[in-house]
PDB file of C-alpha atoms and ligand atoms in Angstrom:
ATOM      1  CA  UNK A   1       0.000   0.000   0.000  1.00 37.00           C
ATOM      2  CA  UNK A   2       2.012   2.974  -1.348  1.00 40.00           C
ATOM      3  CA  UNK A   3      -0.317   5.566   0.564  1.00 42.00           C
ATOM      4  CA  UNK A   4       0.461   4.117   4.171  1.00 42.00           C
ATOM      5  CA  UNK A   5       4.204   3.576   3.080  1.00 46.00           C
ATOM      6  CA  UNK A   6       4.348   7.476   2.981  1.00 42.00           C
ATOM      7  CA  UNK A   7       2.296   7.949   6.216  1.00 47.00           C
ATOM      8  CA  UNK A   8       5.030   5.792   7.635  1.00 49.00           C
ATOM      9  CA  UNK A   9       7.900   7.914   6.239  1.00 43.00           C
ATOM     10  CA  UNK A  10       5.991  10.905   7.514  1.00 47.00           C
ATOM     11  CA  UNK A  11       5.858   9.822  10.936  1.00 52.00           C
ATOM     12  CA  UNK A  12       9.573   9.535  11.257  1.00 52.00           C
ATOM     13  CA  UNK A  13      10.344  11.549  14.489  1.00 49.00           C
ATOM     14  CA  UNK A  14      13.183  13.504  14.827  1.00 52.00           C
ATOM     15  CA  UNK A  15      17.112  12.303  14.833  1.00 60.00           C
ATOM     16  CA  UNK A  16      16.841  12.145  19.005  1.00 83.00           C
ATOM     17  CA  UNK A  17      14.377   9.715  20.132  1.00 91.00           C
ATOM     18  CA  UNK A  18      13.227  10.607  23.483  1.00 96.00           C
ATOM     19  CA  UNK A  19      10.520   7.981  23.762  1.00 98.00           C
ATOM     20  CA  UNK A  20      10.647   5.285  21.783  1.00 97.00           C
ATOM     21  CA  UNK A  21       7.330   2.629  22.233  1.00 98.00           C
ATOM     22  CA  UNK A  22       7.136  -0.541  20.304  1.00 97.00           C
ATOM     23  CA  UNK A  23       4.719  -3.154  20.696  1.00 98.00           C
ATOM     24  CA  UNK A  24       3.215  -1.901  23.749  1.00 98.00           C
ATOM     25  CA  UNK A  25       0.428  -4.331  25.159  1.00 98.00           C
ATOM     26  CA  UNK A  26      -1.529  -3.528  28.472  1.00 98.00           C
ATOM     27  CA  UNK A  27      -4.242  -4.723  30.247  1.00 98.00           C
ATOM     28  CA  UNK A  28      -7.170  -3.520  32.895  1.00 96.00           C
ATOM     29  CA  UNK A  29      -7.270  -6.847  35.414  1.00 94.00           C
ATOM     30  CA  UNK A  30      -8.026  -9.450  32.606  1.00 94.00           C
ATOM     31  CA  UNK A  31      -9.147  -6.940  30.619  1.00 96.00           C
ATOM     32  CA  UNK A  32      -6.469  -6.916  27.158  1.00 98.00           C
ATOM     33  CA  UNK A  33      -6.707  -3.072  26.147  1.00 98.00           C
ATOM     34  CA  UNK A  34      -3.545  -1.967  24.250  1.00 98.00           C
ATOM     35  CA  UNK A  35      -3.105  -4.589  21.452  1.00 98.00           C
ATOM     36  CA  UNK A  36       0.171  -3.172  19.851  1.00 95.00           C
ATOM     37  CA  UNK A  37       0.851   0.408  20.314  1.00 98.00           C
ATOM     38  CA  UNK A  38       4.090   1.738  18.010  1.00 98.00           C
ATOM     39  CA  UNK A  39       5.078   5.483  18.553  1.00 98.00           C
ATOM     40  CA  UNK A  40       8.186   7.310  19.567  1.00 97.00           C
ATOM     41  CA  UNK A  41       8.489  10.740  20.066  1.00 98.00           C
ATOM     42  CA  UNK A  42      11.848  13.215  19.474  1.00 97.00           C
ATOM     43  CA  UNK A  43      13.718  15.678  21.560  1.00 96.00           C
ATOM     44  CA  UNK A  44      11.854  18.924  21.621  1.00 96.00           C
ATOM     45  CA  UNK A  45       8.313  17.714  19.411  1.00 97.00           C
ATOM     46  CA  UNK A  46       4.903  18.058  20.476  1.00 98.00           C
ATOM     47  CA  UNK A  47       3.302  14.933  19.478  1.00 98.00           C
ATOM     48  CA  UNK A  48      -0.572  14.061  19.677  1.00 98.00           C
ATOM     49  CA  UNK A  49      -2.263  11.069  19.746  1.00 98.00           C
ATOM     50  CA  UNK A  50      -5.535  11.124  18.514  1.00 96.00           C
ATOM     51  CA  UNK A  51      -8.199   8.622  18.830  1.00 95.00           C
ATOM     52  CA  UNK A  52     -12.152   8.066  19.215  1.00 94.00           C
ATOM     53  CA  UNK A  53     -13.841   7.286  22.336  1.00 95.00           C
ATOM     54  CA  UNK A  54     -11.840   4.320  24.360  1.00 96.00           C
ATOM     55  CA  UNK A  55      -9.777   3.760  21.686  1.00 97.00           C
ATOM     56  CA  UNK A  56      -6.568   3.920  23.891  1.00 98.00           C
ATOM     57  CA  UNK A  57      -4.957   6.658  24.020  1.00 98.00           C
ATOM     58  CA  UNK A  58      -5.312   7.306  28.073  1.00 98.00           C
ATOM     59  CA  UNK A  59      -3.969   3.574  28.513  1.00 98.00           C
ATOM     60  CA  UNK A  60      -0.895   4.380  26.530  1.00 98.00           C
ATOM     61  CA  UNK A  61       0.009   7.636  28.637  1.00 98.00           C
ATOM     62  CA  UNK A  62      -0.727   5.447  31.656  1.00 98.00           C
ATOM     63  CA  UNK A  63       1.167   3.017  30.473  1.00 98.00           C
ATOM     64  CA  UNK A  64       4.174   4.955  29.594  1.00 98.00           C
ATOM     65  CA  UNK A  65       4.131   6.129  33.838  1.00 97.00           C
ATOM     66  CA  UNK A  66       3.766   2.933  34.522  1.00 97.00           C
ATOM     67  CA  UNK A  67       0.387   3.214  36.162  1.00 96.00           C
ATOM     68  CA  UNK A  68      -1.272   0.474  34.088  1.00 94.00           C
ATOM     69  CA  UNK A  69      -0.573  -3.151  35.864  1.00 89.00           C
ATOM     70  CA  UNK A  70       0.391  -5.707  33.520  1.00 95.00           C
ATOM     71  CA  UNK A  71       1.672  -4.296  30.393  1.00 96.00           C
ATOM     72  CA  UNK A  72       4.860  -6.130  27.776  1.00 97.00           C
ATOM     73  CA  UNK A  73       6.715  -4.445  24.741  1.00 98.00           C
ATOM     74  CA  UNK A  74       9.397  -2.277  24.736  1.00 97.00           C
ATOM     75  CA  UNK A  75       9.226   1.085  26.214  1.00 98.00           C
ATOM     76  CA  UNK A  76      12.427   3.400  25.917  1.00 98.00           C
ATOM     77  CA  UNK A  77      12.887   6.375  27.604  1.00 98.00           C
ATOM     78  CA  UNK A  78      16.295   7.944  26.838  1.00 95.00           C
ATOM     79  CA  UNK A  79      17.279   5.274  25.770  1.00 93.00           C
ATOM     80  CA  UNK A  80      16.654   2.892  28.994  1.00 96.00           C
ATOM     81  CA  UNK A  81      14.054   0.715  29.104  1.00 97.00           C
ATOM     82  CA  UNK A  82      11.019   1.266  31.051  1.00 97.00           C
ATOM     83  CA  UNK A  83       8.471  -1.123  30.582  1.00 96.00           C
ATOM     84  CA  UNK A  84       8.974  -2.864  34.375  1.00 94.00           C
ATOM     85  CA  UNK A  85       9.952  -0.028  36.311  1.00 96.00           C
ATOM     86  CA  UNK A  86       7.863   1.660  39.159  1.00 96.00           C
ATOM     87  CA  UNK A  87       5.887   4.836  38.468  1.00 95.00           C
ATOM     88  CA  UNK A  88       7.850   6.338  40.886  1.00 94.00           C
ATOM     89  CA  UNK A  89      11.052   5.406  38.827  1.00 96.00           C
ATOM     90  CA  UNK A  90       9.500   6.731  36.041  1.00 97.00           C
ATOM     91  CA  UNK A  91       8.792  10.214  37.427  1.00 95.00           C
ATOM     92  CA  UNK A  92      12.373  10.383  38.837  1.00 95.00           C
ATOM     93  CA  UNK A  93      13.783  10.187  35.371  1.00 95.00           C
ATOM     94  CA  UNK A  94      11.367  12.717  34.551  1.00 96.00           C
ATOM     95  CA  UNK A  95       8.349  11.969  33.345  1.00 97.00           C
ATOM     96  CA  UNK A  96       5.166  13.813  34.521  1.00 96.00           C
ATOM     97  CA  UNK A  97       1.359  12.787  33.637  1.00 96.00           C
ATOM     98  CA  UNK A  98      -1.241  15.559  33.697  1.00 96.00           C
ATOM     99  CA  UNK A  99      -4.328  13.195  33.869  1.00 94.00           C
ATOM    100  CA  UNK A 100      -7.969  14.220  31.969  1.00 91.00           C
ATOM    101  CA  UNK A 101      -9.518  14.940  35.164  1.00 88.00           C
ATOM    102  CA  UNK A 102      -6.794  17.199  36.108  1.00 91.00           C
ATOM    103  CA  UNK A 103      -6.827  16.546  39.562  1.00 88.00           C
ATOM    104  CA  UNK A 104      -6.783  19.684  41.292  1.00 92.00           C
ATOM    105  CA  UNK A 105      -7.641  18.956  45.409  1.00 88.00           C
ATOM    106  CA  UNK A 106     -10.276  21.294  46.249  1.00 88.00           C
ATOM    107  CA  UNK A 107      -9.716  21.728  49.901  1.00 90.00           C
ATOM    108  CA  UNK A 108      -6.111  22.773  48.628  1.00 93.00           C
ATOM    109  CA  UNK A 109      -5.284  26.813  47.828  1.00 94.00           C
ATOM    110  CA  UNK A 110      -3.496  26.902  44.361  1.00 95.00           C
ATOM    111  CA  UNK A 111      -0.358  27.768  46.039  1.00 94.00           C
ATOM    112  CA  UNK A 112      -0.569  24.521  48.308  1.00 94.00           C
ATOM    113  CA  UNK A 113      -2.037  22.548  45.311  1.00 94.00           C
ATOM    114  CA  UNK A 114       1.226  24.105  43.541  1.00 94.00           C
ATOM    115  CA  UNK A 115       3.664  22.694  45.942  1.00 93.00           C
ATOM    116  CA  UNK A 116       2.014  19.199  46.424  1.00 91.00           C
ATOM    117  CA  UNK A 117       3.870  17.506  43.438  1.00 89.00           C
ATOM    118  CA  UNK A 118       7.427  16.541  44.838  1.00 88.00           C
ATOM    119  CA  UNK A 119      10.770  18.267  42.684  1.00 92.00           C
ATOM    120  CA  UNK A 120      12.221  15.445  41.141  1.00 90.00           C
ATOM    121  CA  UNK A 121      14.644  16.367  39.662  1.00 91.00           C
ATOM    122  CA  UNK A 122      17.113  19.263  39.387  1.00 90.00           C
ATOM    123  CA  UNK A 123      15.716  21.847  36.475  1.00 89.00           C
ATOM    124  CA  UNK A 124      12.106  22.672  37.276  1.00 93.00           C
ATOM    125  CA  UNK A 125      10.375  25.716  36.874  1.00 94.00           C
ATOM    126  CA  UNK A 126      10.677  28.174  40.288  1.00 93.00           C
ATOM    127  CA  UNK A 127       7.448  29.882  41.390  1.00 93.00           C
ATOM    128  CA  UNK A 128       8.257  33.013  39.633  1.00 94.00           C
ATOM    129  CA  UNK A 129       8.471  31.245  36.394  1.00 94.00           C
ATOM    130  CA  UNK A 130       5.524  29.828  36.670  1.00 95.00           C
ATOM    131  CA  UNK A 131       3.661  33.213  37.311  1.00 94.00           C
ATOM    132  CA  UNK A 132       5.373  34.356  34.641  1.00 93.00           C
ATOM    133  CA  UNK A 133       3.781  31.689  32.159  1.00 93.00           C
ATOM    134  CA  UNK A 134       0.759  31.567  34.181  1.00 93.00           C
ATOM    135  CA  UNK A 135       0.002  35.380  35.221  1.00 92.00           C
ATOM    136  CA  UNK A 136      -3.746  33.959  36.374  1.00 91.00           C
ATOM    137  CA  UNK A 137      -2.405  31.452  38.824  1.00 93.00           C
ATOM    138  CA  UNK A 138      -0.233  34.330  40.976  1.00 93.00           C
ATOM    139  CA  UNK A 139      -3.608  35.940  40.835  1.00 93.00           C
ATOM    140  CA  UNK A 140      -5.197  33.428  42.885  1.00 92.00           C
ATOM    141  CA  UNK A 141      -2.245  32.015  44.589  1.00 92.00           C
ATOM    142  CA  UNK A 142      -4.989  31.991  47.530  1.00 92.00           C
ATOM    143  CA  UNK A 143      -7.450  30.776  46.006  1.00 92.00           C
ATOM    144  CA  UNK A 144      -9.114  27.218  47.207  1.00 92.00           C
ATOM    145  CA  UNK A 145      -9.713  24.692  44.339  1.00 86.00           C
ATOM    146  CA  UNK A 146     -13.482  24.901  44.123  1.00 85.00           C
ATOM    147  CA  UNK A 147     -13.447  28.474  43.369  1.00 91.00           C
ATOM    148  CA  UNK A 148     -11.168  28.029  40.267  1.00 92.00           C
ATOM    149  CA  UNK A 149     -12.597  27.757  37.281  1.00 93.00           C
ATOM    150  CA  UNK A 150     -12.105  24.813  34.423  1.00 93.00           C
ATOM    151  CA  UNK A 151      -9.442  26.645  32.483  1.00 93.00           C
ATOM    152  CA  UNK A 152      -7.753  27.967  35.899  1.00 94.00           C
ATOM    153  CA  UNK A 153      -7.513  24.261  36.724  1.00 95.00           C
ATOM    154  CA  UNK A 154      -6.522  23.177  33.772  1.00 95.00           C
ATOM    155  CA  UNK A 155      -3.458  25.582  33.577  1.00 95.00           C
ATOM    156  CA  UNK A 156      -2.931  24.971  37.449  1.00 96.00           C
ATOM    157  CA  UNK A 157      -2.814  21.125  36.630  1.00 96.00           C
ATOM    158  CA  UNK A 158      -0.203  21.933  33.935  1.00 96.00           C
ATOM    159  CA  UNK A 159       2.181  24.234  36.230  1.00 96.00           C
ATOM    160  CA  UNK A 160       2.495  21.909  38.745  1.00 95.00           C
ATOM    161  CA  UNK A 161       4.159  19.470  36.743  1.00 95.00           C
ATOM    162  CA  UNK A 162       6.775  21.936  35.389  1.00 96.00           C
ATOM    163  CA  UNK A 163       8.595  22.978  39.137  1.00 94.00           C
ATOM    164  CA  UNK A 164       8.825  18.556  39.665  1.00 95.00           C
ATOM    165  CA  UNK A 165      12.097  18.896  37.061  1.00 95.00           C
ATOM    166  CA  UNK A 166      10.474  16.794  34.477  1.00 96.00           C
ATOM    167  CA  UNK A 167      11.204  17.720  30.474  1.00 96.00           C
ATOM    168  CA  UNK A 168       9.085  15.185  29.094  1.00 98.00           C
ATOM    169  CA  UNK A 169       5.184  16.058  29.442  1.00 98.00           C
ATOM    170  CA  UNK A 170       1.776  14.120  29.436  1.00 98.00           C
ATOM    171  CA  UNK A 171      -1.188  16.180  28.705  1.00 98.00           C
ATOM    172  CA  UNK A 172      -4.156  14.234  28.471  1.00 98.00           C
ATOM    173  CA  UNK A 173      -6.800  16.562  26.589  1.00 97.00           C
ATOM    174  CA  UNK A 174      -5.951  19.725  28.449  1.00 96.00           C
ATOM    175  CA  UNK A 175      -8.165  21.627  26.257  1.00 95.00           C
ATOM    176  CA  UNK A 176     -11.688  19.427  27.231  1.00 93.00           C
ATOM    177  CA  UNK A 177     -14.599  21.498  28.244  1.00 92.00           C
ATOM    178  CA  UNK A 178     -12.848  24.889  27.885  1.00 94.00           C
ATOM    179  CA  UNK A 179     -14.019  27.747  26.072  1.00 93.00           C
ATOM    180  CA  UNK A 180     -12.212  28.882  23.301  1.00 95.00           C
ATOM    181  CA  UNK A 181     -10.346  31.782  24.683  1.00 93.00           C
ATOM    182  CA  UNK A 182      -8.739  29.233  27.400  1.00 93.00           C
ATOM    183  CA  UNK A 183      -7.533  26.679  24.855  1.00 95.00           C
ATOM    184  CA  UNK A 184      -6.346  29.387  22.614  1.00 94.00           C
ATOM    185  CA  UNK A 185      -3.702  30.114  25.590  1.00 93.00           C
ATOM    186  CA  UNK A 186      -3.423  26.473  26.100  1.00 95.00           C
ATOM    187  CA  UNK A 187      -2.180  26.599  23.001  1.00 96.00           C
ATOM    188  CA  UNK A 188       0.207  29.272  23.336  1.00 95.00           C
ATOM    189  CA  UNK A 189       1.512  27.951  26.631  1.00 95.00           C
ATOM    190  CA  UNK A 190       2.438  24.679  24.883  1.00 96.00           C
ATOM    191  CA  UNK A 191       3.532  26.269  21.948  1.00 96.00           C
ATOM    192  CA  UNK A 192       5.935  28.205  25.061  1.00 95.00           C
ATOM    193  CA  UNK A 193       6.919  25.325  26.429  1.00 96.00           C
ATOM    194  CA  UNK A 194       8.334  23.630  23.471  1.00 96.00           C
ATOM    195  CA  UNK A 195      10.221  26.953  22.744  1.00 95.00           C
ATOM    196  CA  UNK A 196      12.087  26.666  25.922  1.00 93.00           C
ATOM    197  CA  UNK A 197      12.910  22.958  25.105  1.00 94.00           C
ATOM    198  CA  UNK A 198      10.132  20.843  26.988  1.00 96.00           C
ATOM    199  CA  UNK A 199       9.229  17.264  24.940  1.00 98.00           C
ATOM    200  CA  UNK A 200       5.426  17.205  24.951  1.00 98.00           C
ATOM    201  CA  UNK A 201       3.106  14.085  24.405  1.00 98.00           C
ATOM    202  CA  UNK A 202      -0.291  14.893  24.050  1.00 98.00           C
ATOM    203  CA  UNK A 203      -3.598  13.289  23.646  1.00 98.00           C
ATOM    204  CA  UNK A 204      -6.847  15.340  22.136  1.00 94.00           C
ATOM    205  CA  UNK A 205     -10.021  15.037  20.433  1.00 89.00           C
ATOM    206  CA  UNK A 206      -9.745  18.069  19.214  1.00 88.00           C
ATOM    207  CA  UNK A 207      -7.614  18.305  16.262  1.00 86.00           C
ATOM    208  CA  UNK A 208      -8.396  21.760  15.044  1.00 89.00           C
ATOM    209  CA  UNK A 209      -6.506  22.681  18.807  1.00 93.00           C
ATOM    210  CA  UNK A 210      -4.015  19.885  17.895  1.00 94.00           C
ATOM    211  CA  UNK A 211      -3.043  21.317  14.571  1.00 94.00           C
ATOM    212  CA  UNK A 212      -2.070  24.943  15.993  1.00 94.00           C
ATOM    213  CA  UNK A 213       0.936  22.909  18.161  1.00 96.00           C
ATOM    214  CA  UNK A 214       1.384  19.376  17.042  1.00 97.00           C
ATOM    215  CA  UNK A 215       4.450  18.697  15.157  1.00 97.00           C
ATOM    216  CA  UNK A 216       3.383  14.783  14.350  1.00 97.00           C
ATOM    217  CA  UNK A 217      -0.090  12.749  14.923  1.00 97.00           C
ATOM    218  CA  UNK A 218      -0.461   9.245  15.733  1.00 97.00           C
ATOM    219  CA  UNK A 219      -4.214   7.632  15.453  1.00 97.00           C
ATOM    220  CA  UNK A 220      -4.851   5.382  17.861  1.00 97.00           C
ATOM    221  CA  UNK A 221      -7.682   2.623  16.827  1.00 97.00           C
ATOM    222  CA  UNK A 222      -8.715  -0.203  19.144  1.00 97.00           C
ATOM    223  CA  UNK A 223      -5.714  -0.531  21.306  1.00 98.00           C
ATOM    224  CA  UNK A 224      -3.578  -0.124  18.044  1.00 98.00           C
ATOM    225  CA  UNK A 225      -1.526   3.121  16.288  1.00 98.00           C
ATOM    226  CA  UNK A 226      -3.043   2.706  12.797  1.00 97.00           C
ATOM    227  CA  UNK A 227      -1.437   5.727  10.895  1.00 96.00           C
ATOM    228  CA  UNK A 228       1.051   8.685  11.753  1.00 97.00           C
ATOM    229  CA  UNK A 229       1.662  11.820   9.317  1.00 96.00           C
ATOM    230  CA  UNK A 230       3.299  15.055   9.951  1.00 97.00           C
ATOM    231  CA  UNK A 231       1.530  18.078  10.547  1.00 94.00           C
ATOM    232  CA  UNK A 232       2.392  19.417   7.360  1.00 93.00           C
ATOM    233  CA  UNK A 233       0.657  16.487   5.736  1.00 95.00           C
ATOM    234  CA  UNK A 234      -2.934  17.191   7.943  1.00 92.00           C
ATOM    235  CA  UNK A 235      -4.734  18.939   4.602  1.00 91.00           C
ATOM    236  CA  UNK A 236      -3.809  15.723   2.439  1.00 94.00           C
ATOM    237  CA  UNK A 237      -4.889  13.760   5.421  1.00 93.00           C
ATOM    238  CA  UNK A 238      -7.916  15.305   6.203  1.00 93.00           C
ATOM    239  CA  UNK A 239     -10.536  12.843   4.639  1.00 93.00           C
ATOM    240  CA  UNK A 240      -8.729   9.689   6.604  1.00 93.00           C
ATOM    241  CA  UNK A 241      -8.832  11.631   9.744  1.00 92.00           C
ATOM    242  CA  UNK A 242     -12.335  12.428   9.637  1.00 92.00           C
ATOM    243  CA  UNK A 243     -13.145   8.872   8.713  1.00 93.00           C
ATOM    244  CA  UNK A 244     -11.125   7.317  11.485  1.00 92.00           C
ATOM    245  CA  UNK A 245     -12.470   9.943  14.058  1.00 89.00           C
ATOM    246  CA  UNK A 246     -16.233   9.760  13.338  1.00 85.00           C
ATOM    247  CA  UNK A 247     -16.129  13.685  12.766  1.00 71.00           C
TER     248      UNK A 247
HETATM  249  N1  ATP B   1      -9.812   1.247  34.924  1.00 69.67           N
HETATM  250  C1  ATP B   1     -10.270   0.554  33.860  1.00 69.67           C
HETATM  251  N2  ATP B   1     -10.676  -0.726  33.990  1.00 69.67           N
HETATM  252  C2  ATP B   1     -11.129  -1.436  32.937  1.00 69.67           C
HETATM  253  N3  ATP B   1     -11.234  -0.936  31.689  1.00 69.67           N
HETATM  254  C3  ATP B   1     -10.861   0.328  31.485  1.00 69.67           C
HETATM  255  C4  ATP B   1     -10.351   1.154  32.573  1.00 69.67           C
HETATM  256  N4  ATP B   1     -10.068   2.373  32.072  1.00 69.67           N
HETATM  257  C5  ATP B   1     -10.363   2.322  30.753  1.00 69.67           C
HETATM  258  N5  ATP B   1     -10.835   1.113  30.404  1.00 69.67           N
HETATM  259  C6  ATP B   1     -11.237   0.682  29.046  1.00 69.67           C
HETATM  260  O1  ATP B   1     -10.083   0.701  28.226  1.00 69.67           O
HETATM  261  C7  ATP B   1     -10.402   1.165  26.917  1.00 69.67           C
HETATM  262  C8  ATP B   1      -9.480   2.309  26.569  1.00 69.67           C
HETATM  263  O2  ATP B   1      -9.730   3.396  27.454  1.00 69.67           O
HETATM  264  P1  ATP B   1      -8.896   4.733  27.435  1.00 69.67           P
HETATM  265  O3  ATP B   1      -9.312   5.496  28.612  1.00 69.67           O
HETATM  266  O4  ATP B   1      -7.461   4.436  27.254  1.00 69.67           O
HETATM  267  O5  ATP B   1      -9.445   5.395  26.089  1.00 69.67           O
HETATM  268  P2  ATP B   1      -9.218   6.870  25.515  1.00 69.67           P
HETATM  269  O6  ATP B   1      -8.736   6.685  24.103  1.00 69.67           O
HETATM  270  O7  ATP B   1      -8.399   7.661  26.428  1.00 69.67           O
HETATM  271  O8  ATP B   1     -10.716   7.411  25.452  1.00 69.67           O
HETATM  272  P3  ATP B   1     -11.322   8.879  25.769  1.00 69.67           P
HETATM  273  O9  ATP B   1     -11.137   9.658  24.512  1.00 69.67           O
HETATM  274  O10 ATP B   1     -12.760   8.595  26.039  1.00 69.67           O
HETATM  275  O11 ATP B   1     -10.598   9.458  26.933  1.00 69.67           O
HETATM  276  C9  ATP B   1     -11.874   1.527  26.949  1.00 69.67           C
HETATM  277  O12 ATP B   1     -12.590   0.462  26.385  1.00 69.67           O
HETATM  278  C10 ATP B   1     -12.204   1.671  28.417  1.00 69.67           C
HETATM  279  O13 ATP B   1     -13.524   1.301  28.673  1.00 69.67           O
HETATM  280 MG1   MG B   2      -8.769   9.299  27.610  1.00 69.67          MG
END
């Protein structure tokens, strides 16, 4: 099949692998899930993983943090393998998850909710820094949880992640249930983030968001990456992508 042949070629990530994931299986209790997920991800790209409903794409980040019981393949993470090792491990050579449901503890101020994450590593972003990206959050440093809104949580959920040390981030679709003007400066915060050298995985449904940081797409279909193109291939790709994403 010459078209998928040039998918393929597309999806050829940069020289420096960062994350390199081949074969991944994983499974909920008896549950099989992942059925073969191949990805891998270079120094300094954004790349999405896109996906319908349960398709996978939550499993893999789990997977990839080690949060997901029993999973086998080969997962590489500069360039040691990580398939058995602890979550904890995991973070420690820093990797940090921002989950779908963000998280946030309510009966937590932002500050405190700010601080919770441990520093994992030598590199992370100080307070100011984070202000800096985030002018909102210094705004309500005092705020409780509850009182935030979505998007303030959303961002919140983000900045915590950066003071742990971690380079390589997990955004599992930061932009859900926002309104437009928050995902726009989603969008520029990640687009920030990659300029100052952060690795960025990220999962969405929305691929209109995806499109204005993604460097590279993976589909994810049944437990399975089906097709990968470059972001300057999404026009030519357009009719597969609505096809494999219902839309
Ligand atoms: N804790 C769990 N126990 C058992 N099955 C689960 C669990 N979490 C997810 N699943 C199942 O695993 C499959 C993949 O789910 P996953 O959350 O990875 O999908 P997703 O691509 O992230 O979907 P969404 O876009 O809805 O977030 C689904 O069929 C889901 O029902
Ligand atoms: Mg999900």
């Amino acid at each position: 099949m010459p078209e998928l042949k040039m998918a393929e070629a597309a999806a050829k990530p940069a020289d420096t692998q960062v994350l390199s994931v081949n074969d991944l299986q994983a499974w909920y209790g008896e549950s099989h899930i992942l059925h073969g997920i191949n990805f891998n991800v270079g120094a300094g790209e954004v790349v999405t993983l896109l996906g319908r409903n349960g398709a996978g794409k939550t499993t893999t980040l789990k997977s990839v943090m080690g949060i997901i019981g029993k999973r086998t393949g080969s997962i590489r993470f500069d360039g040691k393998e990580i398939t058995r090792a602890s979550s904890d491990k995991i973070a420690r050579m820093g990797i940090a998850f921002c989950p779908e449901e963000r998280g946030i503890f309510s009966s937590l101020d932002v500050r405190e909710n700010l601080l919770l994450p441990p520093i994992v590593r030598t590199g992370g972003l100080s307070l100011d820094q984070i202000f800096d990206l985030f002018p909102n959050l210094k705004e309500r440093l005092n705020s409780q949880g509850t009182k935030l809104s979505g998007g303030e949580q959303q961002m919140l959920a983000i900045a915590r992640i950066l003071r742990t040390g971690a380079r390589f981030l997990m955004l599992d679709e930061p932009t859900e249930g926002l309104a437009p003007v928050i995902i726009q400066q989603i969008g520029h915060t990640i687009a920030r983030l990659k300029k100052e050298g952060f690795t960025i995985l990220l999962v969405e449904q929305n691929f209109r968001f995806a499109s204005t940081v993604a460097d590279r797409y993976y589909i994810v279909e049944h437990g399975k990456v089906i097709d990968g193109f470059a972001n300057s291939e999404l026009s030519a790709n357009m009719d597969k992508l609505h096809t494999y994403l219902g839309v």
